Amino acid sequence: MSATHLVILAVALLVDFASAGVPLPRYEALLKEQSAPSDPTLGLYDDGDKVVRLTVNNFNSTVVDQNRGALVEFYNTYCGHCRRFAPTYKAVAEHLLPWSEVLIVAAIDCAAEENNGVCRNYEVMGYPTLRYLGPGFQPGPQHYGQSLQTQDINEIREILAGMVAAENLTSSHNNSYWPNFHFLTENDSANSLFEGLSSVTQYVAVVHEPENSTVGVELALFMTQWPTVSVRRVIDPAVAAKFKINTSNLPLSLVDRKGEITAYAPESTNGESYAKKLSEVLGKKNITPRPVKVHQPSVTPATKITGQNELIDEVHRNKHFVYQADLEQAIRTVLHNEVSKVGEISGEKLLALQRFLAVLQRYNPLGANGHQLVAKLKDFVVQFNDQVSGKQFEEELKRLEAHLSPVYSSTHFVGCAGSSPRLRGFSCSLWTLFHFMTVQAANNEESQDPLEVLQAMHGYIKNFFGCTECSEHFQAMASRRKIWSVPNKEEAVLWLWAAHNEVNQRLAGDATEDPEFPKKQFPAPDSCSECYRTPGSKSENLEIEWNKDAVLGFLKNIHNPQFISRYGVQREELLHPTADKMRQKRQISSVFTDMDMRMGMLLYAFCIVMMVLAFKLFAFKGYRKKPYGHDLLGKV
Ligand SMILES: Cc1cc2nc3c(=O)[nH]c(=O)nc-3n(C[C@H](O)[C@H](O)[C@H](O)COP(=O)(O)OP(=O)(O)OC[C@H]3O[C@@H](n4cnc5c(N)ncnc54)[C@H](O)[C@@H]3O)c2cc1C
Ligand SMILES: *[C@@H]1O[C@H](CO)[C@@H](O)[C@H](O)[C@H]1NC(C)=O
Ligand SMILES: *[C@@H]1O[C@H](CO)[C@@H](O)[C@H](O)[C@H]1NC(C)=O
Ligand SMILES: *[C@@H]1O[C@H](CO)[C@@H](O)[C@H](O)[C@H]1NC(C)=O
Ligand SMILES: *[C@@H]1O[C@H](CO)[C@@H](O)[C@H](O)[C@H]1NC(C)=O
Ligand SMILES: *[C@@H]1O[C@H](CO)[C@@H](O)[C@H](O)[C@H]1NC(C)=O
Ligand SMILES: *[C@@H]1O[C@H](CO)[C@@H](O)[C@H](O)[C@H]1NC(C)=O
């Protein structure tokens, strides 16, 4: 054994103490309080928003077979694009609130596990997805509502107006608020307008709707809150003229029961402006609308998360730590939510799932029960040649988990916990899991395939990752960065690191960024100064010159199973006892197992310094072939 090895062994022993024995009992209460990742109350919309919050428990009763229509957004809380779209969608709900007797604006969080069945049944392929479900809607094969392919608030309003007006309502829908969308004809007159209307109706507003416009429909919908007014559309200018409408400057008129007609000129050509004009006119006649009703089903209030600050402080102190809890949350969400949510897994999707599970089986960070779970799940999936449904997968997963329980040592994010429950989380942990696996592959002789993990990741991201925009970006980046030409396993580690840094750069300052965790190039200089060839230059514009050997060493180090932090783990007994065994073998007293984490941090920092010194001393001798983390593991 060379001197280098001795130094490294000594360092590793120290680090070994440091990483063992967490969590501290005083954190346990706090960790228990934290919400499970699938808590449905953590979605993107709050009580203050006008978006109707759907869950598996109220979906059917709120939007299926109702006498109203519904706009439903299927989203994932962790999907950045969904988060960016949320303010627009809130504005849509606010804007269309006056339509709510005819159409409600609702949303369901597909990242909440309990909603798996709904999102699977509705064959949601991307997130966010907007669907219109008409009155009396009944789901059926190939019939899950009409998609809206826009995220522009005005386009959404116009498309919805078109869909609502195209409904062929039967009397069974029994919605007295539903406007009469038929156009007036040459046979209509000021007197005939009131035929068949209830005596409550004092006025009929006649509105000219040019071809391909929805202004009349929109006006009718905005006016549903005014029981004394009924809105009728007219398209033929000659018919419109009978109601004093001049299509070029007076597109709107009000007819009363005495047959008196007054035409008006709204400020601009849209339904809301027309409605504003009418409400001014009606207000002067002391006529008021009925209050708007939000059809919000009751949802249990969001649980307040306490102690989050302590957790974040802890993570800030250990910026580059990789946490066991995050790796487990990633796997759990992948299995319980993302794969289980797919309707039919066949063809490329099936191959991608089989490959992902095979790779996860090989580089599995879970404990013994978790190893069995993944192995059995893989065997289960591999026996299907054509297809397996997400539902079958979910049933087998739950059966196996019940049988092997307990499988997971923790129930919440630690390093990926955001300063608000809507930030970070799953997508952060997914990166972590894939970095972890590329490093394990590089330290493992079982496979020499440099693409083993990258291919599994690519297949997973393409076919299952519920952040559709991320998936598309990643696929484009993968081909631009020539993922299939990565020559060896160590380059695979670096490929993923560089790709992730590109994403970090693109997202820096984005609306989805957690202010507590700004997107920076990784690792930061204070985590690994030797990773930078130009340590002094912190200029943003300057391309960083990386020392890739140092970066590789750093990545291998932080992802070394010995150094994975067990902070926040509640059931450490489930985890691989490698660290303990090593300690026993070396007959080290257990005095250190309850060592305070901060003490551990000091040791860790000390070790990093020692390692750097060691490598400087021995001039990186044999460094490439025998990365230190792995070298040690191999000897145990
Ligand atoms: C494949 C993929 C593609 C994505 N594409 C998009 C997208 O197009 N648009 C979008 O809005 N969001 C995208 N996301 C989500 C986004 O990248 C982040 O995951 C999310 O914003 C949460 O960020 P975060 O601050 O928690 O850190 P993350 O970027 O998620 O990083 C997780 C952890 O990994 C470590 N880390 C950071 N950088 C590196 C690195 N280079 N090498 C090794 N470790 C590192 C850090 O410790 C960090 O805490 C994508 C996610 C994935 C998994
Ligand atoms: C909702 O309705 C669908 C079919 O209309 C049915 O398959 C499903 O089980 C229902 N969900 C609940 C929770 O009742
Ligand atoms: C409306 O529905 C009825 C009964 O479902 C049908 O007979 C009629 O043709 C429909 N009309 C239009 C315009 O689609
Ligand atoms: C329609 O609604 C009214 C009152 O809202 C109710 O009395 C009537 O029974 C309903 N008719 C049908 C067919 O549902
Ligand atoms: C108007 O009335 C006449 C005579 O009753 C009828 O022939 C014609 O079809 C009607 N026009 C429309 C558009 O209903
Ligand atoms: C209305 O739309 C149709 C089909 O898109 C188009 O052919 C027609 O020219 C449009 N009419 C006007 C007035 O824009
Ligand atoms: C409509 O208004 C325009 C502009 O004021 C005017 O020139 C035109 O004659 C009017 N048309 C009718 C039919 O009154």
Tab-separated table of N, CA and C in Angstrom, residues 369-488:
chain	number	residue	atom	x	y	z
A	369	ASN	N	-34.441	-3.996	1.903
A	369	ASN	CA	-35.825	-4.172	1.443
A	369	ASN	C	-36.041	-3.453	0.115
A	370	GLY	N	-35.439	-2.311	0.009
A	370	GLY	CA	-35.546	-1.542	-1.226
A	370	GLY	C	-34.862	-2.258	-2.389
A	371	HIS	N	-33.794	-2.969	-2.091
A	371	HIS	CA	-33.136	-3.745	-3.147
A	371	HIS	C	-34.054	-4.839	-3.656
A	372	GLN	N	-34.710	-5.508	-2.712
A	372	GLN	CA	-35.650	-6.562	-3.119
A	372	GLN	C	-36.799	-5.977	-3.917
A	373	LEU	N	-37.305	-4.849	-3.461
A	373	LEU	CA	-38.435	-4.224	-4.136
A	373	LEU	C	-38.098	-3.935	-5.598
A	374	VAL	N	-36.968	-3.274	-5.818
A	374	VAL	CA	-36.611	-2.891	-7.187
A	374	VAL	C	-36.340	-4.135	-8.032
A	375	ALA	N	-35.672	-5.122	-7.446
A	375	ALA	CA	-35.382	-6.347	-8.201
A	375	ALA	C	-36.683	-7.028	-8.621
A	376	LYS	N	-37.623	-7.106	-7.694
A	376	LYS	CA	-38.884	-7.793	-8.004
A	376	LYS	C	-39.733	-6.995	-8.988
A	377	LEU	N	-39.686	-5.689	-8.849
A	377	LEU	CA	-40.426	-4.853	-9.793
A	377	LEU	C	-39.857	-5.017	-11.200
A	378	LYS	N	-38.531	-5.064	-11.264
A	378	LYS	CA	-37.900	-5.241	-12.578
A	378	LYS	C	-38.324	-6.585	-13.163
A	379	ASP	N	-38.261	-7.649	-12.351
A	379	ASP	CA	-38.683	-8.965	-12.850
A	379	ASP	C	-40.130	-8.910	-13.325
A	380	PHE	N	-40.939	-8.200	-12.589
A	380	PHE	CA	-42.352	-8.091	-12.949
A	380	PHE	C	-42.510	-7.424	-14.309
A	381	VAL	N	-41.788	-6.341	-14.514
A	381	VAL	CA	-41.946	-5.567	-15.744
A	381	VAL	C	-41.318	-6.277	-16.942
A	382	VAL	N	-40.226	-6.993	-16.672
A	382	VAL	CA	-39.503	-7.650	-17.766
A	382	VAL	C	-40.340	-8.774	-18.389
A	383	GLN	N	-41.257	-9.351	-17.610
A	383	GLN	CA	-42.044	-10.465	-18.178
A	383	GLN	C	-43.071	-9.998	-19.213
A	384	PHE	N	-43.280	-8.699	-19.316
A	384	PHE	CA	-44.229	-8.212	-20.322
A	384	PHE	C	-43.481	-7.870	-21.609
A	385	ASN	N	-43.943	-8.417	-22.712
A	385	ASN	CA	-43.294	-8.120	-23.992
A	385	ASN	C	-44.019	-7.010	-24.740
A	386	ASP	N	-45.332	-6.962	-24.575
A	386	ASP	CA	-46.123	-6.002	-25.346
A	386	ASP	C	-46.454	-4.763	-24.543
A	387	GLN	N	-47.113	-4.970	-23.447
A	387	GLN	CA	-47.545	-3.817	-22.672
A	387	GLN	C	-47.960	-4.191	-21.263
A	388	VAL	N	-47.857	-3.207	-20.387
A	388	VAL	CA	-48.357	-3.346	-19.031
A	388	VAL	C	-48.999	-1.991	-18.723
A	389	SER	N	-50.073	-2.013	-17.961
A	389	SER	CA	-50.712	-0.729	-17.681
A	389	SER	C	-50.123	-0.120	-16.417
A	390	GLY	N	-50.179	1.199	-16.327
A	390	GLY	CA	-49.708	1.877	-15.131
A	390	GLY	C	-50.459	1.375	-13.906
A	391	LYS	N	-51.705	1.008	-14.120
A	391	LYS	CA	-52.518	0.523	-13.009
A	391	LYS	C	-51.986	-0.819	-12.491
A	392	GLN	N	-51.651	-1.721	-13.435
A	392	GLN	CA	-51.069	-3.008	-13.030
A	392	GLN	C	-49.764	-2.786	-12.273
A	393	PHE	N	-48.959	-1.873	-12.810
A	393	PHE	CA	-47.674	-1.572	-12.171
A	393	PHE	C	-47.904	-1.068	-10.751
A	394	GLU	N	-48.853	-0.157	-10.612
A	394	GLU	CA	-49.137	0.427	-9.296
A	394	GLU	C	-49.610	-0.649	-8.320
A	395	GLU	N	-50.445	-1.561	-8.811
A	395	GLU	CA	-50.948	-2.623	-7.931
A	395	GLU	C	-49.814	-3.530	-7.469
A	396	GLU	N	-48.929	-3.898	-8.411
A	396	GLU	CA	-47.803	-4.762	-8.058
A	396	GLU	C	-46.872	-4.028	-7.086
A	397	LEU	N	-46.635	-2.745	-7.354
A	397	LEU	CA	-45.777	-1.936	-6.480
A	397	LEU	C	-46.336	-1.928	-5.062
A	398	LYS	N	-47.639	-1.706	-4.939
A	398	LYS	CA	-48.234	-1.628	-3.602
A	398	LYS	C	-48.219	-2.988	-2.917
A	399	ARG	N	-48.429	-4.040	-3.719
A	399	ARG	CA	-48.400	-5.392	-3.153
A	399	ARG	C	-47.001	-5.682	-2.604
A	400	LEU	N	-45.985	-5.402	-3.428
A	400	LEU	CA	-44.608	-5.670	-3.011
A	400	LEU	C	-44.217	-4.822	-1.796
A	401	GLU	N	-44.631	-3.561	-1.827
A	401	GLU	CA	-44.256	-2.688	-0.704
A	401	GLU	C	-44.907	-3.152	0.595
A	402	ALA	N	-46.153	-3.610	0.497
A	402	ALA	CA	-46.830	-4.099	1.700
A	402	ALA	C	-46.080	-5.318	2.233
A	403	HIS	N	-45.634	-6.148	1.318
A	403	HIS	CA	-44.943	-7.380	1.665
A	403	HIS	C	-43.557	-7.097	2.254
A	404	LEU	N	-42.847	-6.125	1.663
A	404	LEU	CA	-41.457	-5.855	2.057
A	404	LEU	C	-41.326	-4.735	3.081
A	405	SER	N	-42.433	-4.138	3.425
A	405	SER	CA	-42.432	-2.961	4.300
A	405	SER	C	-41.634	-3.201	5.589
A	406	PRO	N	-40.888	-2.216	6.101
A	406	PRO	CA	-40.669	-0.888	5.537
A	406	PRO	C	-39.551	-0.869	4.499
A	407	VAL	N	-39.762	-0.055	3.464
A	407	VAL	CA	-38.805	0.013	2.362
A	407	VAL	C	-37.978	1.297	2.427
A	408	TYR	N	-38.636	2.385	2.786
A	408	TYR	CA	-37.956	3.692	2.728
A	408	TYR	C	-37.551	4.137	4.129
A	409	SER	N	-36.393	4.716	4.229
A	409	SER	CA	-35.903	5.136	5.540
A	409	SER	C	-36.348	6.549	5.890
A	410	SER	N	-36.915	7.260	4.914
A	410	SER	CA	-37.351	8.630	5.185
A	410	SER	C	-38.563	8.954	4.326
A	411	THR	N	-39.237	10.028	4.663
A	411	THR	CA	-40.509	10.319	3.998
A	411	THR	C	-40.582	11.736	3.448
A	412	HIS	N	-39.443	12.392	3.281
A	412	HIS	CA	-39.491	13.803	2.885
A	412	HIS	C	-38.165	14.180	2.244
A	413	PHE	N	-38.165	15.296	1.576
A	413	PHE	CA	-36.925	15.796	0.994
A	413	PHE	C	-36.076	16.448	2.077
A	414	VAL	N	-34.783	16.418	1.919
A	414	VAL	CA	-33.889	17.141	2.823
A	414	VAL	C	-33.068	18.150	2.013
A	415	GLY	N	-32.131	17.658	1.223
A	415	GLY	CA	-31.319	18.567	0.408
A	415	GLY	C	-32.143	19.224	-0.683
A	416	CYS	N	-33.251	18.605	-1.040
A	416	CYS	CA	-34.102	19.140	-2.106
A	416	CYS	C	-35.347	19.828	-1.550
A	417	ALA	N	-35.406	20.004	-0.228
A	417	ALA	CA	-36.544	20.717	0.351
A	417	ALA	C	-36.448	22.182	-0.043
A	418	GLY	N	-37.537	22.753	-0.498
A	418	GLY	CA	-37.514	24.153	-0.899
A	418	GLY	C	-37.922	25.059	0.246
A	419	SER	N	-37.711	26.341	0.069
A	419	SER	CA	-38.119	27.272	1.115
A	419	SER	C	-39.644	27.417	1.132
A	420	SER	N	-40.291	26.993	0.049
A	420	SER	CA	-41.747	26.855	0.047
A	420	SER	C	-42.031	25.479	-0.542
A	421	PRO	N	-43.142	24.842	-0.119
A	421	PRO	CA	-43.396	23.466	-0.571
A	421	PRO	C	-43.550	23.362	-2.083
A	422	ARG	N	-43.743	24.482	-2.741
A	422	ARG	CA	-43.948	24.411	-4.187
A	422	ARG	C	-42.648	24.483	-4.965
A	423	LEU	N	-41.543	24.665	-4.274
A	423	LEU	CA	-40.271	24.820	-4.982
A	423	LEU	C	-39.413	23.563	-4.828
A	424	ARG	N	-38.542	23.354	-5.787
A	424	ARG	CA	-37.531	22.273	-5.772
A	424	ARG	C	-38.186	20.897	-5.730
A	425	GLY	N	-37.885	20.091	-4.716
A	425	GLY	CA	-38.544	18.798	-4.598
A	425	GLY	C	-38.128	17.780	-5.638
A	426	PHE	N	-39.130	17.175	-6.280
A	426	PHE	CA	-38.867	16.001	-7.100
A	426	PHE	C	-37.837	16.216	-8.199
A	427	SER	N	-37.935	17.302	-8.958
A	427	SER	CA	-37.000	17.439	-10.086
A	427	SER	C	-35.566	17.551	-9.572
A	428	CYS	N	-35.391	18.200	-8.432
A	428	CYS	CA	-34.074	18.290	-7.799
A	428	CYS	C	-33.575	16.889	-7.431
A	429	SER	N	-34.451	16.096	-6.830
A	429	SER	CA	-34.023	14.766	-6.391
A	429	SER	C	-33.756	13.840	-7.573
A	430	LEU	N	-34.443	14.080	-8.670
A	430	LEU	CA	-34.226	13.238	-9.848
A	430	LEU	C	-32.826	13.463	-10.421
A	431	TRP	N	-32.425	14.727	-10.497
A	431	TRP	CA	-31.036	15.012	-10.895
A	431	TRP	C	-30.081	14.260	-9.976
A	432	THR	N	-30.337	14.404	-8.663
A	432	THR	CA	-29.443	13.807	-7.666
A	432	THR	C	-29.328	12.296	-7.884
A	433	LEU	N	-30.474	11.670	-8.122
A	433	LEU	CA	-30.466	10.217	-8.325
A	433	LEU	C	-29.626	9.845	-9.553
A	434	PHE	N	-29.778	10.587	-10.630
A	434	PHE	CA	-29.028	10.221	-11.835
A	434	PHE	C	-27.534	10.522	-11.684
A	435	HIS	N	-27.188	11.625	-11.020
A	435	HIS	CA	-25.761	11.858	-10.746
A	435	HIS	C	-25.205	10.691	-9.928
A	436	PHE	N	-25.964	10.312	-8.921
A	436	PHE	CA	-25.538	9.218	-8.047
A	436	PHE	C	-25.286	7.957	-8.876
A	437	MET	N	-26.194	7.653	-9.780
A	437	MET	CA	-26.056	6.408	-10.544
A	437	MET	C	-24.892	6.466	-11.537
A	438	THR	N	-24.661	7.638	-12.152
A	438	THR	CA	-23.504	7.696	-13.075
A	438	THR	C	-22.208	7.452	-12.301
A	439	VAL	N	-22.144	7.982	-11.079
A	439	VAL	CA	-20.933	7.788	-10.279
A	439	VAL	C	-20.794	6.330	-9.847
A	440	GLN	N	-21.893	5.713	-9.416
A	440	GLN	CA	-21.789	4.300	-9.010
A	440	GLN	C	-21.346	3.441	-10.189
A	441	ALA	N	-21.870	3.758	-11.379
A	441	ALA	CA	-21.494	2.977	-12.558
A	441	ALA	C	-19.996	3.118	-12.824
A	442	ALA	N	-19.482	4.340	-12.664
A	442	ALA	CA	-18.063	4.576	-12.928
A	442	ALA	C	-17.193	3.845	-11.908
A	443	ASN	N	-17.746	3.585	-10.731
A	443	ASN	CA	-16.975	2.917	-9.680
A	443	ASN	C	-17.254	1.428	-9.619
A	444	ASN	N	-17.898	0.908	-10.635
A	444	ASN	CA	-18.351	-0.476	-10.583
A	444	ASN	C	-17.869	-1.197	-11.831
A	445	GLU	N	-17.386	-2.410	-11.662
A	445	GLU	CA	-16.808	-3.124	-12.810
A	445	GLU	C	-17.835	-3.991	-13.528
A	446	GLU	N	-19.047	-4.096	-12.984
A	446	GLU	CA	-20.023	-5.026	-13.555
A	446	GLU	C	-20.325	-4.739	-15.023
A	447	SER	N	-20.399	-3.477	-15.350
A	447	SER	CA	-20.705	-3.140	-16.731
A	447	SER	C	-19.647	-2.187	-17.266
A	448	GLN	N	-19.270	-2.376	-18.488
A	448	GLN	CA	-18.312	-1.452	-19.097
A	448	GLN	C	-19.020	-0.496	-20.056
A	449	ASP	N	-20.321	-0.623	-20.123
A	449	ASP	CA	-21.081	0.196	-21.073
A	449	ASP	C	-21.115	1.656	-20.589
A	450	PRO	N	-20.452	2.559	-21.308
A	450	PRO	CA	-20.407	3.946	-20.826
A	450	PRO	C	-21.787	4.601	-20.834
A	451	LEU	N	-22.696	4.059	-21.642
A	451	LEU	CA	-23.994	4.708	-21.809
A	451	LEU	C	-25.086	4.118	-20.917
A	452	GLU	N	-24.687	3.104	-20.140
A	452	GLU	CA	-25.680	2.384	-19.336
A	452	GLU	C	-26.641	3.336	-18.599
A	453	VAL	N	-26.098	4.217	-17.780
A	453	VAL	CA	-26.952	5.078	-16.968
A	453	VAL	C	-27.556	6.213	-17.807
A	454	LEU	N	-26.740	6.789	-18.685
A	454	LEU	CA	-27.249	7.911	-19.490
A	454	LEU	C	-28.423	7.471	-20.359
A	455	GLN	N	-28.324	6.255	-20.891
A	455	GLN	CA	-29.415	5.758	-21.730
A	455	GLN	C	-30.683	5.540	-20.891
A	456	ALA	N	-30.490	4.986	-19.698
A	456	ALA	CA	-31.642	4.771	-18.817
A	456	ALA	C	-32.271	6.117	-18.455
A	457	MET	N	-31.415	7.090	-18.202
A	457	MET	CA	-31.921	8.406	-17.836
A	457	MET	C	-32.666	9.041	-19.004
A	458	HIS	N	-32.045	8.985	-20.173
A	458	HIS	CA	-32.658	9.587	-21.356
A	458	HIS	C	-34.037	8.965	-21.609
A	459	GLY	N	-34.098	7.646	-21.522
A	459	GLY	CA	-35.368	6.943	-21.750
A	459	GLY	C	-36.403	7.342	-20.705
A	460	TYR	N	-35.945	7.460	-19.475
A	460	TYR	CA	-36.871	7.838	-18.405
A	460	TYR	C	-37.402	9.249	-18.619
A	461	ILE	N	-36.467	10.176	-18.856
A	461	ILE	CA	-36.865	11.584	-19.005
A	461	ILE	C	-37.800	11.735	-20.205
A	462	LYS	N	-37.472	11.018	-21.283
A	462	LYS	CA	-38.286	11.156	-22.485
A	462	LYS	C	-39.692	10.583	-22.290
A	463	ASN	N	-39.778	9.450	-21.618
A	463	ASN	CA	-41.054	8.730	-21.578
A	463	ASN	C	-41.884	8.905	-20.318
A	464	PHE	N	-41.251	9.313	-19.219
A	464	PHE	CA	-42.006	9.345	-17.961
A	464	PHE	C	-41.960	10.662	-17.204
A	465	PHE	N	-40.918	11.453	-17.405
A	465	PHE	CA	-40.773	12.648	-16.568
A	465	PHE	C	-41.952	13.579	-16.813
A	466	GLY	N	-42.665	13.884	-15.707
A	466	GLY	CA	-43.901	14.657	-15.813
A	466	GLY	C	-43.700	16.147	-15.991
A	467	CYS	N	-42.464	16.575	-16.232
A	467	CYS	CA	-42.236	17.966	-16.603
A	467	CYS	C	-41.967	17.946	-18.103
A	468	THR	N	-43.024	18.186	-18.862
A	468	THR	CA	-42.953	17.995	-20.307
A	468	THR	C	-41.934	18.911	-20.952
A	469	GLU	N	-41.920	20.152	-20.501
A	469	GLU	CA	-41.000	21.117	-21.070
A	469	GLU	C	-39.543	20.698	-20.790
A	470	CYS	N	-39.302	20.237	-19.537
A	470	CYS	CA	-37.954	19.776	-19.163
A	470	CYS	C	-37.540	18.631	-20.067
A	471	SER	N	-38.465	17.719	-20.286
A	471	SER	CA	-38.177	16.539	-21.086
A	471	SER	C	-37.777	16.933	-22.506
A	472	GLU	N	-38.522	17.865	-23.065
A	472	GLU	CA	-38.208	18.294	-24.431
A	472	GLU	C	-36.855	18.994	-24.497
A	473	HIS	N	-36.616	19.872	-23.523
A	473	HIS	CA	-35.313	20.549	-23.474
A	473	HIS	C	-34.181	19.542	-23.343
A	474	PHE	N	-34.400	18.568	-22.467
A	474	PHE	CA	-33.338	17.606	-22.194
A	474	PHE	C	-33.018	16.787	-23.446
A	475	GLN	N	-34.053	16.364	-24.149
A	475	GLN	CA	-33.804	15.569	-25.364
A	475	GLN	C	-33.031	16.378	-26.396
A	476	ALA	N	-33.408	17.652	-26.541
A	476	ALA	CA	-32.698	18.502	-27.503
A	476	ALA	C	-31.247	18.683	-27.071
A	477	MET	N	-31.057	18.910	-25.780
A	477	MET	CA	-29.705	19.105	-25.266
A	477	MET	C	-28.873	17.835	-25.424
A	478	ALA	N	-29.499	16.687	-25.182
A	478	ALA	CA	-28.775	15.417	-25.286
A	478	ALA	C	-28.237	15.216	-26.696
A	479	SER	N	-29.033	15.534	-27.703
A	479	SER	CA	-28.505	15.305	-29.047
A	479	SER	C	-27.507	16.394	-29.413
A	480	ARG	N	-27.740	17.621	-28.956
A	480	ARG	CA	-26.764	18.673	-29.229
A	480	ARG	C	-25.427	18.361	-28.564
A	481	ARG	N	-25.487	17.808	-27.345
A	481	ARG	CA	-24.253	17.498	-26.628
A	481	ARG	C	-23.757	16.077	-26.909
A	482	LYS	N	-24.329	15.457	-27.939
A	482	LYS	CA	-23.867	14.154	-28.405
A	482	LYS	C	-23.782	13.107	-27.291
A	483	ILE	N	-24.892	12.900	-26.647
A	483	ILE	CA	-24.930	11.959	-25.524
A	483	ILE	C	-24.498	10.552	-25.944
A	484	TRP	N	-24.821	10.164	-27.180
A	484	TRP	CA	-24.535	8.778	-27.588
A	484	TRP	C	-23.068	8.566	-27.956
A	485	SER	N	-22.277	9.630	-27.914
A	485	SER	CA	-20.845	9.480	-28.228
A	485	SER	C	-19.973	9.521	-26.983
A	486	VAL	N	-20.581	9.502	-25.807
A	486	VAL	CA	-19.774	9.532	-24.578
A	486	VAL	C	-18.907	8.273	-24.532
A	487	PRO	N	-17.557	8.448	-24.422
A	487	PRO	CA	-16.656	7.316	-24.628
A	487	PRO	C	-16.496	6.368	-23.433
A	488	ASN	N	-16.632	6.874	-22.208
A	488	ASN	CA	-16.428	5.960	-21.073
A	488	ASN	C	-17.253	6.423	-19.876
